[in-house]
mmCIF file of C-alpha atoms in Angstrom:
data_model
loop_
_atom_site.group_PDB
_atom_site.id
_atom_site.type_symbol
_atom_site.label_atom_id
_atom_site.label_comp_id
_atom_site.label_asym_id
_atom_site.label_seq_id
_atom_site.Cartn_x
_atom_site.Cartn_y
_atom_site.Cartn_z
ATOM 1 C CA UNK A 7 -29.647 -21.086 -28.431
ATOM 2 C CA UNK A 8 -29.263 -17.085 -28.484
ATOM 3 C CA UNK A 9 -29.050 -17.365 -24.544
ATOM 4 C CA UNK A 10 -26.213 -20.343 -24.626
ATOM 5 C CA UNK A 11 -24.268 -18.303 -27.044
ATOM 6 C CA UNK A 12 -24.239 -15.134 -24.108
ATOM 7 C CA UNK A 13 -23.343 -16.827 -22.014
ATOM 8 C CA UNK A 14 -20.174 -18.639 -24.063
ATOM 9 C CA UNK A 15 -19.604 -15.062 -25.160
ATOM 10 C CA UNK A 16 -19.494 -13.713 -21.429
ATOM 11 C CA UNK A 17 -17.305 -16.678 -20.459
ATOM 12 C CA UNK A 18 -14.995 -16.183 -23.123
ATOM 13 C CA UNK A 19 -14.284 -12.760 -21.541
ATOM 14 C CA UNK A 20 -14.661 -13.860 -18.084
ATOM 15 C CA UNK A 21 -12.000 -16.090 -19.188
ATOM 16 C CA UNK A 22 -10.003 -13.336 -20.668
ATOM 17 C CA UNK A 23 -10.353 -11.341 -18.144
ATOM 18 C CA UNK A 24 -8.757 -13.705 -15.887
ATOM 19 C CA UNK A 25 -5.939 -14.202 -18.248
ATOM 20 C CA UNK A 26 -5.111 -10.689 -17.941
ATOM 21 C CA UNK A 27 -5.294 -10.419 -14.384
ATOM 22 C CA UNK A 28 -3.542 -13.499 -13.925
ATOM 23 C CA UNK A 29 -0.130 -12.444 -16.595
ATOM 24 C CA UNK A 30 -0.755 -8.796 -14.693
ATOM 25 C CA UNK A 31 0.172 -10.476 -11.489
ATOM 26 C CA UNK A 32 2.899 -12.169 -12.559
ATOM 27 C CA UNK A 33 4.371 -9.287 -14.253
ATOM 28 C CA UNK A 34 3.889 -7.111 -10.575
ATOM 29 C CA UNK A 35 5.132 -9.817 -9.097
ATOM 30 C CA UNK A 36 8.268 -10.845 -11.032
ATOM 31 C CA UNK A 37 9.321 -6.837 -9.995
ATOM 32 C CA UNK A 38 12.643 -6.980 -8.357
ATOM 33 C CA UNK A 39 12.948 -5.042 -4.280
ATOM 34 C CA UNK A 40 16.163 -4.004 -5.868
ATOM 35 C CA UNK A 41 14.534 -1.418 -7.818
ATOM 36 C CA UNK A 42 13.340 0.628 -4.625
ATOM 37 C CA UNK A 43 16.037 3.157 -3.776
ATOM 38 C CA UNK A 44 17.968 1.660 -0.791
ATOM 39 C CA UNK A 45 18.707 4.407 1.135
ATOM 40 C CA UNK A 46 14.674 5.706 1.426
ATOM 41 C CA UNK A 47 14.028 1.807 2.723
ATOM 42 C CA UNK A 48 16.658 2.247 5.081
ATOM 43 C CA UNK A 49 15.164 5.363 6.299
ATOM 44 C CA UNK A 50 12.034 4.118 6.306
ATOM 45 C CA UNK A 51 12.599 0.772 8.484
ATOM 46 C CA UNK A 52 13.380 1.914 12.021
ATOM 47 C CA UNK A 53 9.835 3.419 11.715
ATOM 48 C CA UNK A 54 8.390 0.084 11.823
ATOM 49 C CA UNK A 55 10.332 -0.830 14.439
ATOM 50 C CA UNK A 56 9.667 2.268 17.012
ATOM 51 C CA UNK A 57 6.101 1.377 17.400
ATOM 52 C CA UNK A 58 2.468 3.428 16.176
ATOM 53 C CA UNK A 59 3.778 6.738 17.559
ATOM 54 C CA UNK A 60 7.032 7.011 15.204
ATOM 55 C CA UNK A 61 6.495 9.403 12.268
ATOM 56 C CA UNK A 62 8.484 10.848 9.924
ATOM 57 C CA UNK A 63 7.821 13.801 7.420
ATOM 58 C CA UNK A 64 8.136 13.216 3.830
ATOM 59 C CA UNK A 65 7.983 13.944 0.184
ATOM 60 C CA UNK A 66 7.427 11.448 -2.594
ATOM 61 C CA UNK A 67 7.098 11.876 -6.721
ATOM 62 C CA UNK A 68 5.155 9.523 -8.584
ATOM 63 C CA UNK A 69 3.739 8.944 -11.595
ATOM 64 C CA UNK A 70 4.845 13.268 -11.494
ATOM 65 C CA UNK A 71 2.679 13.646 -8.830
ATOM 66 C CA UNK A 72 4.160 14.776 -5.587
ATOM 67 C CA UNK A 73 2.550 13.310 -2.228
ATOM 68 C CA UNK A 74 3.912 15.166 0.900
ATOM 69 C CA UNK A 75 3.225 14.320 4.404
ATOM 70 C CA UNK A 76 3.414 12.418 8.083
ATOM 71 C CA UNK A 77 4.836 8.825 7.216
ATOM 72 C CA UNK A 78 3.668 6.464 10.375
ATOM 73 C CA UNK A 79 3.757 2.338 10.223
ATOM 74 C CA UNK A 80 1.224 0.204 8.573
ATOM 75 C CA UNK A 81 -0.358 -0.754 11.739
ATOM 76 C CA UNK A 82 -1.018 3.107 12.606
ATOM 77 C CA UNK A 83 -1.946 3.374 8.963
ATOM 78 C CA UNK A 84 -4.535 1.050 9.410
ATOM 79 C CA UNK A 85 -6.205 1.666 12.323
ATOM 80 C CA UNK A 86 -6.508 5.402 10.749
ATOM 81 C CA UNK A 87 -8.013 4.385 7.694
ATOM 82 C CA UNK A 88 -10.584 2.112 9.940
ATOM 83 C CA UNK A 89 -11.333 5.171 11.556
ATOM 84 C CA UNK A 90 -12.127 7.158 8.909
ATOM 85 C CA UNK A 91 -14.152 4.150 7.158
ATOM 86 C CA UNK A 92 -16.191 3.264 10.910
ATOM 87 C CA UNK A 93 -17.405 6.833 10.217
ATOM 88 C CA UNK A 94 -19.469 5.826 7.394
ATOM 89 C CA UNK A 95 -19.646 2.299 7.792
ATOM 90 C CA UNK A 96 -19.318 0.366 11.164
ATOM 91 C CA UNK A 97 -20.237 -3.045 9.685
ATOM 92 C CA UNK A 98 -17.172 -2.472 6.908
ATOM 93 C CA UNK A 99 -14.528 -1.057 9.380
ATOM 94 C CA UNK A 100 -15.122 -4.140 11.610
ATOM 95 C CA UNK A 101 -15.511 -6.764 8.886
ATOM 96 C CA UNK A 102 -11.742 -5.473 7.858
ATOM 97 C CA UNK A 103 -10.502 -5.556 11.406
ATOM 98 C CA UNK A 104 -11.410 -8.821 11.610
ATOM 99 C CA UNK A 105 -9.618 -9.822 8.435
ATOM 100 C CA UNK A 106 -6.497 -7.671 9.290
ATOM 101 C CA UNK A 107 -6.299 -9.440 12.439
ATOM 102 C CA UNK A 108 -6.117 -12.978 11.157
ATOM 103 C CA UNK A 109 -3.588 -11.658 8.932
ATOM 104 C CA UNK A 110 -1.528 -10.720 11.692
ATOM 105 C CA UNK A 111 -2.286 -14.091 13.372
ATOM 106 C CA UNK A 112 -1.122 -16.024 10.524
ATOM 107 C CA UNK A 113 2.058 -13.605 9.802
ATOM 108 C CA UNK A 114 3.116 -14.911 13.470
ATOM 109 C CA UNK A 115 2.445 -18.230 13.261
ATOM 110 C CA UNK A 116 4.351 -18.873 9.367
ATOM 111 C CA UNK A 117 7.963 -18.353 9.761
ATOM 112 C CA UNK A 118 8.860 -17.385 6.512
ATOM 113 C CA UNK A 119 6.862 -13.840 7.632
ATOM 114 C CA UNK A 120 9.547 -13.765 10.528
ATOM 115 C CA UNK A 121 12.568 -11.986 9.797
ATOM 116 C CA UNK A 122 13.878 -10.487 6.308
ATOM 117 C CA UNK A 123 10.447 -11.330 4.994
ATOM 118 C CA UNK A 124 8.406 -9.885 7.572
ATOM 119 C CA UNK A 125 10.574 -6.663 6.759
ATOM 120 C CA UNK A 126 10.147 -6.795 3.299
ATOM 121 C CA UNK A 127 6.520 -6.868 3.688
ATOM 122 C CA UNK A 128 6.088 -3.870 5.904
ATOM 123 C CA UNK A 129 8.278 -1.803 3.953
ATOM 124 C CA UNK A 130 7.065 -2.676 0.789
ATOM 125 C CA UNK A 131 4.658 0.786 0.686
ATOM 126 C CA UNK A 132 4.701 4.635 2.479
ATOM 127 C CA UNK A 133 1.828 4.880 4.834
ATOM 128 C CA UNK A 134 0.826 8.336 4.657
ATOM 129 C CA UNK A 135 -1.593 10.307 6.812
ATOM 130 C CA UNK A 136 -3.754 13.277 5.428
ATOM 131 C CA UNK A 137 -0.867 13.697 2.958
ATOM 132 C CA UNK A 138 -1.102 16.644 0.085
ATOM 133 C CA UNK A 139 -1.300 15.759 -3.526
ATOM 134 C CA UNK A 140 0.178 18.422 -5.643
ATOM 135 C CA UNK A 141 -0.230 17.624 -9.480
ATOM 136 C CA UNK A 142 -0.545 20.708 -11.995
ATOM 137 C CA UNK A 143 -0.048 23.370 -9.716
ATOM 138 C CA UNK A 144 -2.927 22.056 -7.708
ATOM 139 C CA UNK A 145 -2.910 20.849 -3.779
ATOM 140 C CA UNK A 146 -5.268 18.257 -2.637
ATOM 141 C CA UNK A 147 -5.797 17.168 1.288
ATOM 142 C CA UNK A 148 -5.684 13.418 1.060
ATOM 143 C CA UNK A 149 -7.120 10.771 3.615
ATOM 144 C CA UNK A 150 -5.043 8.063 4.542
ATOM 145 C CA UNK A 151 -2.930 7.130 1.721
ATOM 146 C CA UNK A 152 -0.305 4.408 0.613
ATOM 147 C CA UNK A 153 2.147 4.409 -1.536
ATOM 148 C CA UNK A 154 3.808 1.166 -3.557
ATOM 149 C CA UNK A 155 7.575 1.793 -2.815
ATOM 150 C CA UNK A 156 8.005 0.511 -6.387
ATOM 151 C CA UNK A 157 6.392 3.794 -7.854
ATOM 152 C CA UNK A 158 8.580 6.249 -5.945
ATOM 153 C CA UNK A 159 10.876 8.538 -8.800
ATOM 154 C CA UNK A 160 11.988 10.726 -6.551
ATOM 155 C CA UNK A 161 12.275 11.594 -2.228
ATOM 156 C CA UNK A 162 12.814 13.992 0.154
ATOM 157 C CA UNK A 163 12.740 14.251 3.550
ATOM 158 C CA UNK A 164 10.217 17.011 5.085
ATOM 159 C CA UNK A 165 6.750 18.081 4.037
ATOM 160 C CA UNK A 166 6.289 20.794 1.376
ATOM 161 C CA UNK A 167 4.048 23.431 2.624
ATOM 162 C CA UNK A 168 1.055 24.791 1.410
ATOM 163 C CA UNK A 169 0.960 28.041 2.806
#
């Protein structure tokens, strides 16, 4: 009887648990695109559109942090950070190549990801590469990093230097 009642006990939070994650979803989800600043997504789309080599330099507050680097596509994003995991972990870096590519796949073939949606998607986050992290007077190299959009308090473009 002891054991039955665990396990209710660790359903009953599984279940919560899932109830949490489910209203947090909905909450990040229910988040308007109107609330990223209009002008930094305009800046930031013709970088998806020139291809992996675009970059741009750029400085971003949030959550009073301040991230400052090169800003490049998601695809070049991606195939950096599966660089830097194949170092450690071949069998991880190509089990998430394999994923990103069906998600590509099935971004081509569903025509609601063509278009405004397909834009909407790529420039929902800053792909950063080996951007600094300056918090409390403090500078940290960073690996590739993103950046939710949504987050952003405050822009500029160029990098802050750290000399």
């Amino acid at each position: 009887m002891a054991h039955d009642s665990a396990e209710e006990a660790m359903s009953r939070m599984g279940a919560e648990q899932d109830a949490k994650y489910s209203a947090n979803r909905q909450h990040f989800e229910a988040q308007s695109w109107y609330e990223i600043d209009h002008r930094l997504t305009l800046l930031l789309t013709p970088l998806f559109r020139m291809g992996d080599d675009a970059t741009i330099e750029l400085s971003v507050v949030v959550d009073g942090t301040v991230i400052s680097g090169s800003v490049v596509s998601e695809h070049a994003w991606t195939q950096r950070q599966n660089d830097q995991i194949r170092v450690g972990s071949p069998a991880v870096a190509d089990a998430l190549a394999s994923v990103e590519s069906k998600r590509e796949e099935e971004a081509l073939e569903t025509p609601e990801e063509t278009g405004a949606g397909s834009l909407h998607r790529q420039v929902r986050y800053i792909h950063f590469l080996a951007p600094a992290l300056l918090s409390g007077g403090v500078h940290v190299r960073l690996p590739a990093t993103r950046v939710d959009l949504r987050k952003v308090a405050a822009w500029s473009i160029g990098r802050i230097s750290l000399d």
